[in-house]
Coordinates of C-alpha atoms in Angstrom, one line a residue:
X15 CA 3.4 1.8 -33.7
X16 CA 3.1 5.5 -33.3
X17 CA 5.9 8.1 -34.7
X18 CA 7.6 10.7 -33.1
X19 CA 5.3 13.1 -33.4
X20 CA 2.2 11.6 -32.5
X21 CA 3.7 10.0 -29.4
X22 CA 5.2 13.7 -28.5
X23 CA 1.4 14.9 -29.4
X24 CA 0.1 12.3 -27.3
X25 CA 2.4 12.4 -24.3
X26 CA 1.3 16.7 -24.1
X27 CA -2.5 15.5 -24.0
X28 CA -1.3 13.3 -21.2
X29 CA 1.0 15.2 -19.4
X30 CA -1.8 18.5 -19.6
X31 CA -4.3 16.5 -18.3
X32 CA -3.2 15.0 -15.4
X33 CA -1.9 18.9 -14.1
X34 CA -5.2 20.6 -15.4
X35 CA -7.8 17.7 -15.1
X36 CA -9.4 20.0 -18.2
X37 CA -9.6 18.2 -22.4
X38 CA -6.9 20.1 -24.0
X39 CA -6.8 21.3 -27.7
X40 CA -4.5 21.2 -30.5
X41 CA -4.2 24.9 -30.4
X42 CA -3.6 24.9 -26.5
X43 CA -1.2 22.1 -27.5
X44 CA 1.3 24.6 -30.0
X45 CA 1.4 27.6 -27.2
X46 CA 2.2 25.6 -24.3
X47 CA 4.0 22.5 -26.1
X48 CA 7.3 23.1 -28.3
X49 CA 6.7 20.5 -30.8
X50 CA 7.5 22.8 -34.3
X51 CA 4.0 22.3 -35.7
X52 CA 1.2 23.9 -36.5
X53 CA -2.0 23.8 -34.9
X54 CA -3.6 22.3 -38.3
X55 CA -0.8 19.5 -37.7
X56 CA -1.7 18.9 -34.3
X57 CA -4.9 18.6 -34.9
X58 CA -4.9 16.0 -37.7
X59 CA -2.7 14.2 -35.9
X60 CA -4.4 14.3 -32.9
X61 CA -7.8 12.6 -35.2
X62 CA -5.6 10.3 -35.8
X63 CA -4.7 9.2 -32.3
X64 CA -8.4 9.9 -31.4
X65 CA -9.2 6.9 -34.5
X66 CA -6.6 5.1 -33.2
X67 CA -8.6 4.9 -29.5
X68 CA -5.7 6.4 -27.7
X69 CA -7.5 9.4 -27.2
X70 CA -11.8 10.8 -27.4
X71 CA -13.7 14.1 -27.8
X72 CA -15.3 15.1 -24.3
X73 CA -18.9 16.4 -24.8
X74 CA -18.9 18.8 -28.2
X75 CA -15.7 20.6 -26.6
X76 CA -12.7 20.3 -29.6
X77 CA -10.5 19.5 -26.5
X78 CA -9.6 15.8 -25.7
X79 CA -8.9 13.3 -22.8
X80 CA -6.8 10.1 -22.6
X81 CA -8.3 6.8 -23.3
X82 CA -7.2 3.3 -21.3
X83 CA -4.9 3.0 -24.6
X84 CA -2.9 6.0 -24.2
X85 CA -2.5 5.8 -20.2
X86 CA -0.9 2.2 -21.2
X87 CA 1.2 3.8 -23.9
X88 CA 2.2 6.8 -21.4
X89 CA 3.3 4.6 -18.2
X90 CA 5.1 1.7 -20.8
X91 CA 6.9 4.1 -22.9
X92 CA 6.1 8.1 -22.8
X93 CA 6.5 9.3 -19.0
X94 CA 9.1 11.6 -18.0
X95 CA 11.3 10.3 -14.5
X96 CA 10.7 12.4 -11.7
X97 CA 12.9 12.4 -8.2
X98 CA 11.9 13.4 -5.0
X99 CA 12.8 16.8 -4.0
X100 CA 15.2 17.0 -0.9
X101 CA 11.7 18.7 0.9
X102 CA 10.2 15.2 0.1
X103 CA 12.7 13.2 1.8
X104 CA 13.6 15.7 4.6
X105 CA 10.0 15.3 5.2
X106 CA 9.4 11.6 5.4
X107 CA 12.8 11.3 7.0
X108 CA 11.1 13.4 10.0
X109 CA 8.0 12.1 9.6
X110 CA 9.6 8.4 10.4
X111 CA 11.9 10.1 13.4
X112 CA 9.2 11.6 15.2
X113 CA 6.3 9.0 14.3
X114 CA 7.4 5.6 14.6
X115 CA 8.5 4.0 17.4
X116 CA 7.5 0.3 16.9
X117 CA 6.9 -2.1 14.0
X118 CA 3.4 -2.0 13.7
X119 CA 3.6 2.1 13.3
X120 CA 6.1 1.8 10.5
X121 CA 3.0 0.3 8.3
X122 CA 0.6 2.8 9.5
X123 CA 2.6 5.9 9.2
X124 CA 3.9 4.7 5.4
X125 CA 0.2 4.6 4.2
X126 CA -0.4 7.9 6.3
X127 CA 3.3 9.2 3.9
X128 CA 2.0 7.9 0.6
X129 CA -1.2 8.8 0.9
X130 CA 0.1 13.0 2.3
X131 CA 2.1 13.0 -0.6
X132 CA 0.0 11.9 -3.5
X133 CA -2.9 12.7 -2.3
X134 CA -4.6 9.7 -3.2
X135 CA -5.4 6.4 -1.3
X136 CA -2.7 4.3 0.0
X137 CA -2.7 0.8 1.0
X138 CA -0.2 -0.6 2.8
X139 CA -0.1 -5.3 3.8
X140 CA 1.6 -6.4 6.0
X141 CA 3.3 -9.5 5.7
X142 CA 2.0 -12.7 5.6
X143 CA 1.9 -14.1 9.3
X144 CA 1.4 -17.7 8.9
X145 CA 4.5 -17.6 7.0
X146 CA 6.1 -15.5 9.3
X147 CA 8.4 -17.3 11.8
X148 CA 8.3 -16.8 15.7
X149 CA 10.9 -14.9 16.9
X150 CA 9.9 -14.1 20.5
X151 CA 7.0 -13.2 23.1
X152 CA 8.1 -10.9 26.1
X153 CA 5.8 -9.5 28.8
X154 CA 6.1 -5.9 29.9
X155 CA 4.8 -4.9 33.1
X156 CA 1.8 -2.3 33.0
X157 CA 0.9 -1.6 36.4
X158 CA 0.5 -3.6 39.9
X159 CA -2.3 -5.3 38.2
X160 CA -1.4 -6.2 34.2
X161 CA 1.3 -6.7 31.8
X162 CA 1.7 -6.5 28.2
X163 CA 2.3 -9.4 26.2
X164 CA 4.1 -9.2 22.8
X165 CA 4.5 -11.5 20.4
X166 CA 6.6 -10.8 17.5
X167 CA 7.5 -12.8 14.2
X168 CA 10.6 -12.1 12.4
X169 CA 8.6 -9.8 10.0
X170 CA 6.0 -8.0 12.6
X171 CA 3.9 -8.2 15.8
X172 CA 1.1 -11.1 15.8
X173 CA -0.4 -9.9 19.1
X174 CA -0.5 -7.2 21.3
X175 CA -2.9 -7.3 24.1
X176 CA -3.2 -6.5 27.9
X177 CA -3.7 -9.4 30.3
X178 CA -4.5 -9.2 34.1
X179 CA -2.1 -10.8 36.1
X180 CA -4.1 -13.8 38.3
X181 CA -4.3 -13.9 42.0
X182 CA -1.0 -15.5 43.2
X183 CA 0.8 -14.9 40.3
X184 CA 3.7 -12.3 39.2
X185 CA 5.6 -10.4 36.8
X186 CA 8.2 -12.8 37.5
X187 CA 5.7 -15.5 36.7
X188 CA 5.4 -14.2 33.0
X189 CA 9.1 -13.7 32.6
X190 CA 9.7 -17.4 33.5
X191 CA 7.0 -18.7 31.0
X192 CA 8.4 -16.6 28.3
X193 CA 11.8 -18.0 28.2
X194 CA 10.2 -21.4 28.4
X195 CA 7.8 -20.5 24.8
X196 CA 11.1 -18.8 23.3
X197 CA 13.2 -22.0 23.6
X198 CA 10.3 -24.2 22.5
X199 CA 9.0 -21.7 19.7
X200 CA 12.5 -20.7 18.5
X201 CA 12.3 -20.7 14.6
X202 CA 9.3 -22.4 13.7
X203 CA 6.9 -21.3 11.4
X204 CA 3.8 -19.9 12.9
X205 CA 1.9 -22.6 11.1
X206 CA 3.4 -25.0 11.9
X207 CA 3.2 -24.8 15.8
X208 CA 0.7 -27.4 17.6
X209 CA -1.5 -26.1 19.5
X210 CA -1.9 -29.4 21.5
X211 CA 2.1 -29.2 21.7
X212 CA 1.9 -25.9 23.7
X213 CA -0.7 -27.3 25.9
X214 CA 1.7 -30.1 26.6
X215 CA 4.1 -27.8 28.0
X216 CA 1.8 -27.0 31.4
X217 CA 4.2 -29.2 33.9
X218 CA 6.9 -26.4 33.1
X219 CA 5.0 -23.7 33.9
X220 CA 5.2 -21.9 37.3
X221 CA 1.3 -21.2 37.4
X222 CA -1.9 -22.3 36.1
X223 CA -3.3 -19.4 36.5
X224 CA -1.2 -17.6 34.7
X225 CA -0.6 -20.0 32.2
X226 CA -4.1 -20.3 31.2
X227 CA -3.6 -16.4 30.3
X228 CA -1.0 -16.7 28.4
X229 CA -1.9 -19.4 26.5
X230 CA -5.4 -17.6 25.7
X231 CA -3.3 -15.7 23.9
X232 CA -1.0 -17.3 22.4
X233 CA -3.9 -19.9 20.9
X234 CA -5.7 -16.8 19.8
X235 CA -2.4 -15.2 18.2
X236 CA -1.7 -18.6 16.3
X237 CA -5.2 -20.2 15.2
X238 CA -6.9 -19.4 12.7
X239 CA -5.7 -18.1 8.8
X240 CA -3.4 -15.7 10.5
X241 CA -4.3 -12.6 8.1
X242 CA -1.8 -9.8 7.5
X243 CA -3.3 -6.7 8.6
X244 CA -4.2 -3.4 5.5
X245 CA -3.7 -0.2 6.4
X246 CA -5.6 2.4 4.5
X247 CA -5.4 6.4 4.2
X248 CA -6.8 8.8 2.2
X249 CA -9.7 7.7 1.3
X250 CA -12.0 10.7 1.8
X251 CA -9.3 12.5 -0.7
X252 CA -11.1 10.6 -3.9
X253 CA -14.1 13.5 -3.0
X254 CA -11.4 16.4 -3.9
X255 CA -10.2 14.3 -7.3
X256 CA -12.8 16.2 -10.4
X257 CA -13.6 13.0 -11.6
X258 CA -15.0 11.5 -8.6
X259 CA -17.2 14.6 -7.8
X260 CA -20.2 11.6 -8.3
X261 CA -21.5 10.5 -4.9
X262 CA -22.5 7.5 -5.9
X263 CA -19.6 6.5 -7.9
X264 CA -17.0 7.3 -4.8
X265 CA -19.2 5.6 -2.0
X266 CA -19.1 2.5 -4.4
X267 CA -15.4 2.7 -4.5
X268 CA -15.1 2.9 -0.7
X269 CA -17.3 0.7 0.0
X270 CA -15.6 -1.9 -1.9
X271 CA -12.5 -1.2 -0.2
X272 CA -14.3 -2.1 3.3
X273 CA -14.2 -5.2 2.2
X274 CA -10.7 -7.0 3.0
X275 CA -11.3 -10.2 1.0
X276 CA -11.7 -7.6 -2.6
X277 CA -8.9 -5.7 -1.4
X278 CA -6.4 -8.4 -0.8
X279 CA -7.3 -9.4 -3.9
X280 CA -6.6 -6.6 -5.3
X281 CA -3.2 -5.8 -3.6
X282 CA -2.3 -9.6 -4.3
X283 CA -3.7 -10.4 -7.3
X284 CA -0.3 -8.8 -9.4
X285 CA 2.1 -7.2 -7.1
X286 CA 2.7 -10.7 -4.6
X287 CA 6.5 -11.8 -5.5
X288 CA 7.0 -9.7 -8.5
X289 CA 10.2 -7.2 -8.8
X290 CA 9.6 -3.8 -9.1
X291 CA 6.3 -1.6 -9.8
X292 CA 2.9 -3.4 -11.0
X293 CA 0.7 -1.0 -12.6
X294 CA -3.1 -1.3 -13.5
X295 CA -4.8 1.1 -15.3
X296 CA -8.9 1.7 -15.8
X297 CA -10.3 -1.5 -17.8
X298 CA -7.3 -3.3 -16.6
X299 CA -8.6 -4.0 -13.0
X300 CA -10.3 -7.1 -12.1
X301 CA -13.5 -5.0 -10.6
X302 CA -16.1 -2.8 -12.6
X303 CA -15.9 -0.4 -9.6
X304 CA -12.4 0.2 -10.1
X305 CA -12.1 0.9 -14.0
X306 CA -11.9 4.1 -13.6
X307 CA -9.1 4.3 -11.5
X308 CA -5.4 3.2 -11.4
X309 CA -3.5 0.6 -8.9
X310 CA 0.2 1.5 -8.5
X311 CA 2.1 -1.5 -6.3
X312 CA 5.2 -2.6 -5.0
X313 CA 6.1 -5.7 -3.5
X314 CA 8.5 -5.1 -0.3
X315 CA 11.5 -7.7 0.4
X316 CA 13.8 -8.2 3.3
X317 CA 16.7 -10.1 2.5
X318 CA 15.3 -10.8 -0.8
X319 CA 12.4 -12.3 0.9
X320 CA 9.0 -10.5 -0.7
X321 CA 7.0 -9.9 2.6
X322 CA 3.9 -7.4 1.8
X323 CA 2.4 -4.9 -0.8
X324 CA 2.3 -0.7 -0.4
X325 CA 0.0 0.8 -3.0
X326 CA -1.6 3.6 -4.4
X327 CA -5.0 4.1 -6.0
X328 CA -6.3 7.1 -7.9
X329 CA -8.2 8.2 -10.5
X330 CA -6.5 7.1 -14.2
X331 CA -5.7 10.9 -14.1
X332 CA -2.8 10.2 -11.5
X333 CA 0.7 11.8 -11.3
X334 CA 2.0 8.0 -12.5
X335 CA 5.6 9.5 -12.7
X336 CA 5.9 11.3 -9.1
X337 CA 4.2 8.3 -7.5
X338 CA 5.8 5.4 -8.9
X339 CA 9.4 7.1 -8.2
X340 CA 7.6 8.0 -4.5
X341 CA 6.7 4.2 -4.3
X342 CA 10.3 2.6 -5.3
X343 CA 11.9 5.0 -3.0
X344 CA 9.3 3.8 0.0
X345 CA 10.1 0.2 -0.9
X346 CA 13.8 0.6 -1.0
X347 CA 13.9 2.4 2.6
X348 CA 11.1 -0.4 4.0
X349 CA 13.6 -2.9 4.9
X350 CA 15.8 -0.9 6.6
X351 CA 12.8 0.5 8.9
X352 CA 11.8 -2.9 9.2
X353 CA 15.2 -4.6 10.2
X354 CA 15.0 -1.5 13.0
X355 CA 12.2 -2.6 14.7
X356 CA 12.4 -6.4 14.4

């Protein structure tokens, strides 16, 4: 356990760093600091914390930066709250009103949020469709020529897709079929519809033709593992972060979040079910790419039901205070822009 005054000693180092991105010294530390010590103090104490592995020397400069230790010690214990400014929610309360206009968009434009306001990446799941149950396909017509089929689970779309109306058939056609899926597929789990069962439902139909269609994709909507879909933003911003000015060490990074099996490993490994805010910090993550970097998460819930993950990932040197209050007001509001669009 640390006392009072090295905590307050190491929660400056902290709290200088992450503005400045610069090692900070025990002298810097008395002028900008009001602890009541000397610099002599500081210093000692600050060999102390540096012994203690909560802090290290950078290069031969008397300055120092935070170790893994002390960035666990900061977010558990040392932080100071933040809120959002009334600019900050004025802003993403316009940015949702002018934005978003179905359910698919609320994901995109929450990662495309996060990621404008901390400046970092933002991740952003959606939920888990083969848990998901149907709620309803409709057709909208297009033009003379095609419609637009929708199917929608009670937690988000599983298709979207253009189909060309066959010779013979009509609008009309489509309509009809629908009703017939919603009163078969009422409340059933997504996995747990038959394909084989929906075939059996062809003497109902008005048109071969057009059933054919609409069952190409409905099949296609319904097989397979049924993935939730990642939005991601921000990811040429880790270039602009001091610590990632290392080619090599960002592409590494981004590459690794190309690949959706890492990152839903990542954004499920911890967060998936859990109350609150999960964060990882440096050594803490699962992959040697990412130990320089932090993972702030929140599971999202509707009706107490957790349904996806938003995110943030940064350098360790992230604003942990103004992001994680960012992130528990973005999971708060998500149900109710969900419920909207549903």
């Amino acid at each position: 356990m640390l006392n009072e005054r090295k905590r307050r000693i190491l929660q400056a180092i902290i709290d200088d760093y992450i503005s400045t991105a610069e090692p900070i010294g025990s002298r810097t530390i008395a002028r900008k600091y009001d602890l009541g010590v000397s610099p002599a103090t500081i210093r000692n104490e600050m060999a102390d914390l540096e012994f203690l592995g909560y802090i290290e020397h950078l290069h031969t400069s008397s300055g120092r930066i935070p170790l893994y230790k002390g960035y666990r010690l900061y977010v558990d214990d040392l932080l100071t709250p933040t809120r959002l400014s009334s600019n900050e929610m004025e802003l993403i309360g316009q940015w949702y009103d002018t934005k978003v206009e179905s359910l698919d968009e609320v994901f995109r434009e929450t990662a495309k949020i996060i990621s404008h306001l901390t400046n970092n990446i933002s991740m952003v799941i959606t939920p888990q469709l083969a848990e998901s149950v149907f709620h309803y396909i409709k057709f909208v017509p297009l033009d003379d020529e095609h419609v637009i089929a929708a199917i929608m689970s009670d937690t988000g779309y599983v298709e979207n897709k253009i189909i060309k109306i066959p010779n013979g058939a009509s609008v009309t056609d489509f309509v009809q079929m629908a009703q017939v899926l919603n009163e078969y597929l009422s409340g059933k789990k997504l996995n747990e519809i038959s394909i084989g069962a929906l075939h059996s439902m062809r003497t109902e139909m008005v048109d071969t033709a057009a059933f054919n269609k609409i069952m190409d994709v409905v099949e296609q909507s319904l097989a397979g593992e049924k993935r939730n879909q990642i939005y991601r933003e921000g990811m040429p911003q880790l270039l602009d972060q001091p610590e990632f000015h290392d080619i090599n060490k960002v592409k590494n990074i981004l590459k690794m979040l190309e690949e959706e099996p890492i990152l839903r490993d990542i954004l499920y490994s911890t967060a998936q079910g859990t109350a609150g805010l999960t964060v990882t910090i440096g050594e803490e993550n699962k992959y040697s790419t990412m130990q320089d970097c932090s993972i702030i998460k929140a599971t999202y819930h509707i009706d107490g039901q957790p349904l996806g993950t938003i995110a943030v990932l940064g350098p360790t040197r992230m604003e942990y205070s103004k992001i994680m209050t960012l992130l528990e007001f973005m999971n708060e509001n998500m149900a109710q822009m969900l419920k909207k669009y549903l």
